[in-house]
mmCIF file with all atom_site columns, C-alpha atoms in Angstrom:
data_model
loop_
_atom_site.group_PDB
_atom_site.id
_atom_site.type_symbol
_atom_site.label_atom_id
_atom_site.label_alt_id
_atom_site.label_comp_id
_atom_site.label_asym_id
_atom_site.label_entity_id
_atom_site.label_seq_id
_atom_site.pdbx_PDB_ins_code
_atom_site.Cartn_x
_atom_site.Cartn_y
_atom_site.Cartn_z
_atom_site.occupancy
_atom_site.B_iso_or_equiv
_atom_site.pdbx_formal_charge
_atom_site.auth_seq_id
_atom_site.auth_comp_id
_atom_site.auth_asym_id
_atom_site.auth_atom_id
_atom_site.pdbx_PDB_model_num
ATOM 1   C CA . UNK R 1 1   ? -2.644 20.180 14.913 1.00 64.00 ? 87  UNK R CA 1
ATOM 2   C CA . UNK R 1 2   ? 0.084  17.877 16.629 1.00 85.00 ? 88  UNK R CA 1
ATOM 3   C CA . UNK R 1 3   ? 3.510  19.677 17.792 1.00 93.00 ? 89  UNK R CA 1
ATOM 4   C CA . UNK R 1 4   ? 6.402  17.622 16.821 1.00 97.00 ? 90  UNK R CA 1
ATOM 5   C CA . UNK R 1 5   ? 9.239  19.434 16.611 1.00 98.00 ? 91  UNK R CA 1
ATOM 6   C CA . UNK R 1 6   ? 9.498  23.188 18.287 1.00 99.00 ? 92  UNK R CA 1
ATOM 7   C CA . UNK R 1 7   ? 11.990 25.732 18.264 1.00 99.00 ? 93  UNK R CA 1
ATOM 8   C CA . UNK R 1 8   ? 11.946 27.531 21.719 1.00 99.00 ? 94  UNK R CA 1
ATOM 9   C CA . UNK R 1 9   ? 14.003 31.092 22.165 1.00 98.00 ? 95  UNK R CA 1
ATOM 10  C CA . UNK R 1 10  ? 15.251 31.476 25.751 1.00 96.00 ? 96  UNK R CA 1
ATOM 11  C CA . UNK R 1 11  ? 15.271 27.757 26.310 1.00 96.00 ? 97  UNK R CA 1
ATOM 12  C CA . UNK R 1 12  ? 18.048 27.808 28.806 1.00 94.00 ? 98  UNK R CA 1
ATOM 13  C CA . UNK R 1 13  ? 16.676 30.541 30.719 1.00 92.00 ? 99  UNK R CA 1
ATOM 14  C CA . UNK R 1 14  ? 14.644 30.168 34.001 1.00 91.00 ? 100 UNK R CA 1
ATOM 15  C CA . UNK R 1 15  ? 11.217 29.795 32.710 1.00 94.00 ? 101 UNK R CA 1
ATOM 16  C CA . UNK R 1 16  ? 12.882 27.856 29.479 1.00 96.00 ? 102 UNK R CA 1
ATOM 17  C CA . UNK R 1 17  ? 14.581 24.829 31.165 1.00 95.00 ? 103 UNK R CA 1
ATOM 18  C CA . UNK R 1 18  ? 11.022 23.947 33.014 1.00 97.00 ? 104 UNK R CA 1
ATOM 19  C CA . UNK R 1 19  ? 9.015  24.367 29.509 1.00 98.00 ? 105 UNK R CA 1
ATOM 20  C CA . UNK R 1 20  ? 11.548 22.542 27.883 1.00 98.00 ? 106 UNK R CA 1
ATOM 21  C CA . UNK R 1 21  ? 11.394 19.714 30.197 1.00 97.00 ? 107 UNK R CA 1
ATOM 22  C CA . UNK R 1 22  ? 7.638  19.461 29.972 1.00 97.00 ? 108 UNK R CA 1
ATOM 23  C CA . UNK R 1 23  ? 7.863  19.252 26.129 1.00 98.00 ? 109 UNK R CA 1
ATOM 24  C CA . UNK R 1 24  ? 10.308 16.793 26.048 1.00 98.00 ? 110 UNK R CA 1
ATOM 25  C CA . UNK R 1 25  ? 8.266  14.369 28.336 1.00 97.00 ? 111 UNK R CA 1
ATOM 26  C CA . UNK R 1 26  ? 5.536  14.899 25.578 1.00 96.00 ? 112 UNK R CA 1
ATOM 27  C CA . UNK R 1 27  ? 7.952  13.476 22.974 1.00 97.00 ? 113 UNK R CA 1
ATOM 28  C CA . UNK R 1 28  ? 8.837  17.044 21.650 1.00 98.00 ? 114 UNK R CA 1
ATOM 29  C CA . UNK R 1 29  ? 11.429 17.417 19.425 1.00 98.00 ? 115 UNK R CA 1
ATOM 30  C CA . UNK R 1 30  ? 13.258 20.636 20.609 1.00 98.00 ? 116 UNK R CA 1
ATOM 31  C CA . UNK R 1 31  ? 15.543 23.129 19.210 1.00 98.00 ? 117 UNK R CA 1
ATOM 32  C CA . UNK R 1 32  ? 16.899 25.614 21.627 1.00 98.00 ? 118 UNK R CA 1
ATOM 33  C CA . UNK R 1 33  ? 19.154 27.909 20.195 1.00 98.00 ? 119 UNK R CA 1
ATOM 34  C CA . UNK R 1 34  ? 22.400 29.436 22.551 1.00 96.00 ? 120 UNK R CA 1
ATOM 35  C CA . UNK R 1 35  ? 25.256 31.375 21.947 1.00 93.00 ? 121 UNK R CA 1
ATOM 36  C CA . UNK R 1 36  ? 26.896 29.826 24.374 1.00 91.00 ? 122 UNK R CA 1
ATOM 37  C CA . UNK R 1 37  ? 26.190 25.812 24.220 1.00 90.00 ? 123 UNK R CA 1
ATOM 38  C CA . UNK R 1 38  ? 28.228 24.649 26.875 1.00 88.00 ? 124 UNK R CA 1
ATOM 39  C CA . UNK R 1 39  ? 25.767 26.910 29.226 1.00 86.00 ? 125 UNK R CA 1
ATOM 40  C CA . UNK R 1 40  ? 22.986 25.035 28.394 1.00 90.00 ? 126 UNK R CA 1
ATOM 41  C CA . UNK R 1 41  ? 24.586 21.195 29.676 1.00 90.00 ? 127 UNK R CA 1
ATOM 42  C CA . UNK R 1 42  ? 21.527 20.942 31.502 1.00 91.00 ? 128 UNK R CA 1
ATOM 43  C CA . UNK R 1 43  ? 19.180 20.773 28.292 1.00 95.00 ? 129 UNK R CA 1
ATOM 44  C CA . UNK R 1 44  ? 21.915 18.855 26.447 1.00 93.00 ? 130 UNK R CA 1
ATOM 45  C CA . UNK R 1 45  ? 21.062 15.660 28.134 1.00 93.00 ? 131 UNK R CA 1
ATOM 46  C CA . UNK R 1 46  ? 17.407 15.532 27.390 1.00 95.00 ? 132 UNK R CA 1
ATOM 47  C CA . UNK R 1 47  ? 16.984 12.778 24.871 1.00 95.00 ? 133 UNK R CA 1
ATOM 48  C CA . UNK R 1 48  ? 15.181 14.865 22.536 1.00 97.00 ? 134 UNK R CA 1
ATOM 49  C CA . UNK R 1 49  ? 16.779 18.296 22.418 1.00 98.00 ? 135 UNK R CA 1
ATOM 50  C CA . UNK R 1 50  ? 19.069 19.763 20.221 1.00 97.00 ? 136 UNK R CA 1
ATOM 51  C CA . UNK R 1 51  ? 21.134 22.801 21.501 1.00 97.00 ? 137 UNK R CA 1
ATOM 52  C CA . UNK R 1 52  ? 22.226 24.490 18.603 1.00 97.00 ? 138 UNK R CA 1
ATOM 53  C CA . UNK R 1 53  ? 25.443 26.969 19.131 1.00 96.00 ? 139 UNK R CA 1
ATOM 54  C CA . UNK R 1 54  ? 23.612 30.187 17.554 1.00 96.00 ? 140 UNK R CA 1
ATOM 55  C CA . UNK R 1 55  ? 23.050 33.897 17.793 1.00 95.00 ? 141 UNK R CA 1
ATOM 56  C CA . UNK R 1 56  ? 19.280 35.191 16.995 1.00 96.00 ? 142 UNK R CA 1
ATOM 57  C CA . UNK R 1 57  ? 20.894 38.624 16.641 1.00 93.00 ? 143 UNK R CA 1
ATOM 58  C CA . UNK R 1 58  ? 22.418 37.745 13.129 1.00 94.00 ? 144 UNK R CA 1
ATOM 59  C CA . UNK R 1 59  ? 20.480 37.743 10.140 1.00 91.00 ? 145 UNK R CA 1
ATOM 60  C CA . UNK R 1 60  ? 19.516 34.764 8.739  1.00 95.00 ? 146 UNK R CA 1
ATOM 61  C CA . UNK R 1 61  ? 20.030 32.806 11.779 1.00 97.00 ? 147 UNK R CA 1
ATOM 62  C CA . UNK R 1 62  ? 16.055 32.655 12.744 1.00 98.00 ? 148 UNK R CA 1
ATOM 63  C CA . UNK R 1 63  ? 15.106 31.654 9.098  1.00 97.00 ? 149 UNK R CA 1
ATOM 64  C CA . UNK R 1 64  ? 16.832 28.745 9.022  1.00 98.00 ? 150 UNK R CA 1
ATOM 65  C CA . UNK R 1 65  ? 15.970 27.654 12.400 1.00 98.00 ? 151 UNK R CA 1
ATOM 66  C CA . UNK R 1 66  ? 12.492 28.273 11.732 1.00 98.00 ? 152 UNK R CA 1
ATOM 67  C CA . UNK R 1 67  ? 12.601 25.852 8.802  1.00 98.00 ? 153 UNK R CA 1
ATOM 68  C CA . UNK R 1 68  ? 11.131 22.361 9.698  1.00 98.00 ? 154 UNK R CA 1
ATOM 69  C CA . UNK R 1 69  ? 9.302  23.642 12.844 1.00 98.00 ? 155 UNK R CA 1
ATOM 70  C CA . UNK R 1 70  ? 5.769  23.046 14.119 1.00 98.00 ? 156 UNK R CA 1
ATOM 71  C CA . UNK R 1 71  ? 5.933  25.977 16.585 1.00 98.00 ? 157 UNK R CA 1
ATOM 72  C CA . UNK R 1 72  ? 8.062  28.636 17.903 1.00 99.00 ? 158 UNK R CA 1
ATOM 73  C CA . UNK R 1 73  ? 7.966  29.678 21.467 1.00 99.00 ? 159 UNK R CA 1
ATOM 74  C CA . UNK R 1 74  ? 9.501  32.965 22.131 1.00 98.00 ? 160 UNK R CA 1
ATOM 75  C CA . UNK R 1 75  ? 10.953 33.089 25.729 1.00 97.00 ? 161 UNK R CA 1
ATOM 76  C CA . UNK R 1 76  ? 13.888 35.832 25.318 1.00 94.00 ? 162 UNK R CA 1
ATOM 77  C CA . UNK R 1 77  ? 14.116 38.373 28.308 1.00 86.00 ? 163 UNK R CA 1
ATOM 78  C CA . UNK R 1 78  ? 16.695 40.220 29.390 1.00 83.00 ? 164 UNK R CA 1
ATOM 79  C CA . UNK R 1 79  ? 17.125 42.312 32.929 1.00 79.00 ? 165 UNK R CA 1
ATOM 80  C CA . UNK R 1 80  ? 19.653 44.862 31.064 1.00 83.00 ? 166 UNK R CA 1
ATOM 81  C CA . UNK R 1 81  ? 21.436 45.492 27.325 1.00 86.00 ? 167 UNK R CA 1
ATOM 82  C CA . UNK R 1 82  ? 19.391 46.725 24.446 1.00 87.00 ? 168 UNK R CA 1
ATOM 83  C CA . UNK R 1 83  ? 15.547 46.242 25.287 1.00 86.00 ? 169 UNK R CA 1
ATOM 84  C CA . UNK R 1 84  ? 14.271 47.509 22.063 1.00 88.00 ? 170 UNK R CA 1
ATOM 85  C CA . UNK R 1 85  ? 16.358 44.634 20.149 1.00 91.00 ? 171 UNK R CA 1
ATOM 86  C CA . UNK R 1 86  ? 15.086 42.022 22.669 1.00 90.00 ? 172 UNK R CA 1
ATOM 87  C CA . UNK R 1 87  ? 11.400 43.191 23.129 1.00 88.00 ? 173 UNK R CA 1
ATOM 88  C CA . UNK R 1 88  ? 10.621 44.554 19.655 1.00 90.00 ? 174 UNK R CA 1
ATOM 89  C CA . UNK R 1 89  ? 13.359 43.238 16.792 1.00 94.00 ? 175 UNK R CA 1
ATOM 90  C CA . UNK R 1 90  ? 13.447 39.697 18.102 1.00 95.00 ? 176 UNK R CA 1
ATOM 91  C CA . UNK R 1 91  ? 9.639  39.280 18.306 1.00 95.00 ? 177 UNK R CA 1
ATOM 92  C CA . UNK R 1 92  ? 9.611  40.856 14.736 1.00 96.00 ? 178 UNK R CA 1
ATOM 93  C CA . UNK R 1 93  ? 11.871 38.816 13.711 1.00 97.00 ? 179 UNK R CA 1
ATOM 94  C CA . UNK R 1 94  ? 10.409 35.628 14.803 1.00 98.00 ? 180 UNK R CA 1
ATOM 95  C CA . UNK R 1 95  ? 7.245  36.546 13.035 1.00 98.00 ? 181 UNK R CA 1
ATOM 96  C CA . UNK R 1 96  ? 9.094  37.115 9.703  1.00 97.00 ? 182 UNK R CA 1
ATOM 97  C CA . UNK R 1 97  ? 10.996 33.673 9.798  1.00 98.00 ? 183 UNK R CA 1
ATOM 98  C CA . UNK R 1 98  ? 7.832  32.209 11.104 1.00 98.00 ? 184 UNK R CA 1
ATOM 99  C CA . UNK R 1 99  ? 6.099  33.585 7.982  1.00 97.00 ? 185 UNK R CA 1
ATOM 100 C CA . UNK R 1 100 ? 9.021  32.235 5.687  1.00 96.00 ? 186 UNK R CA 1
ATOM 101 C CA . UNK R 1 101 ? 8.860  29.122 7.200  1.00 98.00 ? 187 UNK R CA 1
ATOM 102 C CA . UNK R 1 102 ? 5.483  28.415 6.948  1.00 98.00 ? 188 UNK R CA 1
ATOM 103 C CA . UNK R 1 103 ? 4.912  28.037 10.991 1.00 98.00 ? 189 UNK R CA 1
ATOM 104 C CA . UNK R 1 104 ? 1.574  28.608 11.913 1.00 95.00 ? 190 UNK R CA 1
ATOM 105 C CA . UNK R 1 105 ? 2.068  28.967 15.829 1.00 98.00 ? 191 UNK R CA 1
ATOM 106 C CA . UNK R 1 106 ? 4.141  31.179 17.768 1.00 98.00 ? 192 UNK R CA 1
ATOM 107 C CA . UNK R 1 107 ? 3.464  31.741 21.323 1.00 97.00 ? 193 UNK R CA 1
ATOM 108 C CA . UNK R 1 108 ? 5.329  34.987 22.853 1.00 96.00 ? 194 UNK R CA 1
ATOM 109 C CA . UNK R 1 109 ? 5.721  35.479 26.109 1.00 94.00 ? 195 UNK R CA 1
ATOM 110 C CA . UNK R 1 110 ? 6.689  38.796 27.966 1.00 84.00 ? 196 UNK R CA 1
ATOM 111 C CA . UNK R 1 111 ? 7.524  39.783 31.747 1.00 73.00 ? 197 UNK R CA 1
ATOM 112 C CA . UNK R 1 112 ? 6.934  43.286 33.252 1.00 67.00 ? 198 UNK R CA 1
ATOM 113 C CA . UNK R 1 113 ? 8.701  43.599 36.758 1.00 63.00 ? 199 UNK R CA 1
ATOM 114 C CA . UNK R 1 114 ? 7.157  46.860 37.522 1.00 64.00 ? 200 UNK R CA 1
ATOM 115 C CA . UNK R 1 115 ? 6.465  47.778 40.987 1.00 68.00 ? 201 UNK R CA 1
ATOM 116 C CA . UNK R 1 116 ? 3.267  49.687 42.301 1.00 73.00 ? 202 UNK R CA 1
ATOM 117 C CA . UNK R 1 117 ? 4.943  53.050 41.825 1.00 72.00 ? 203 UNK R CA 1
ATOM 118 C CA . UNK R 1 118 ? 6.124  52.500 38.308 1.00 63.00 ? 204 UNK R CA 1
ATOM 119 C CA . UNK R 1 119 ? 4.616  55.016 35.840 1.00 59.00 ? 205 UNK R CA 1
ATOM 120 C CA . UNK R 1 120 ? 3.904  51.711 33.219 1.00 54.00 ? 206 UNK R CA 1
#
């Protein structure tokens, strides 16, 4: 299956900006939601990227963004704040939105910065 339209959550972050650039080089149309569009200027300049000012924490936003996408990539990660929201609730909302929109491909990335002495 060819993925022509991809929604990238966390696309303005460290990993996201590199992934979005790679998708653009392949001719993929990429949608990147951002709470602060002006902070994603480096992505706005890319030819097939649509940076949308949106808060994916708001009800219904993911449903709207998922419509018409071939895949959703979730790169959301936080260092501080509501870990339950970022790492449990948002992924669950991504799955629900993909079902409603008929998106069959989801890629979810997570990172654990644990030290060798950490209990995890």
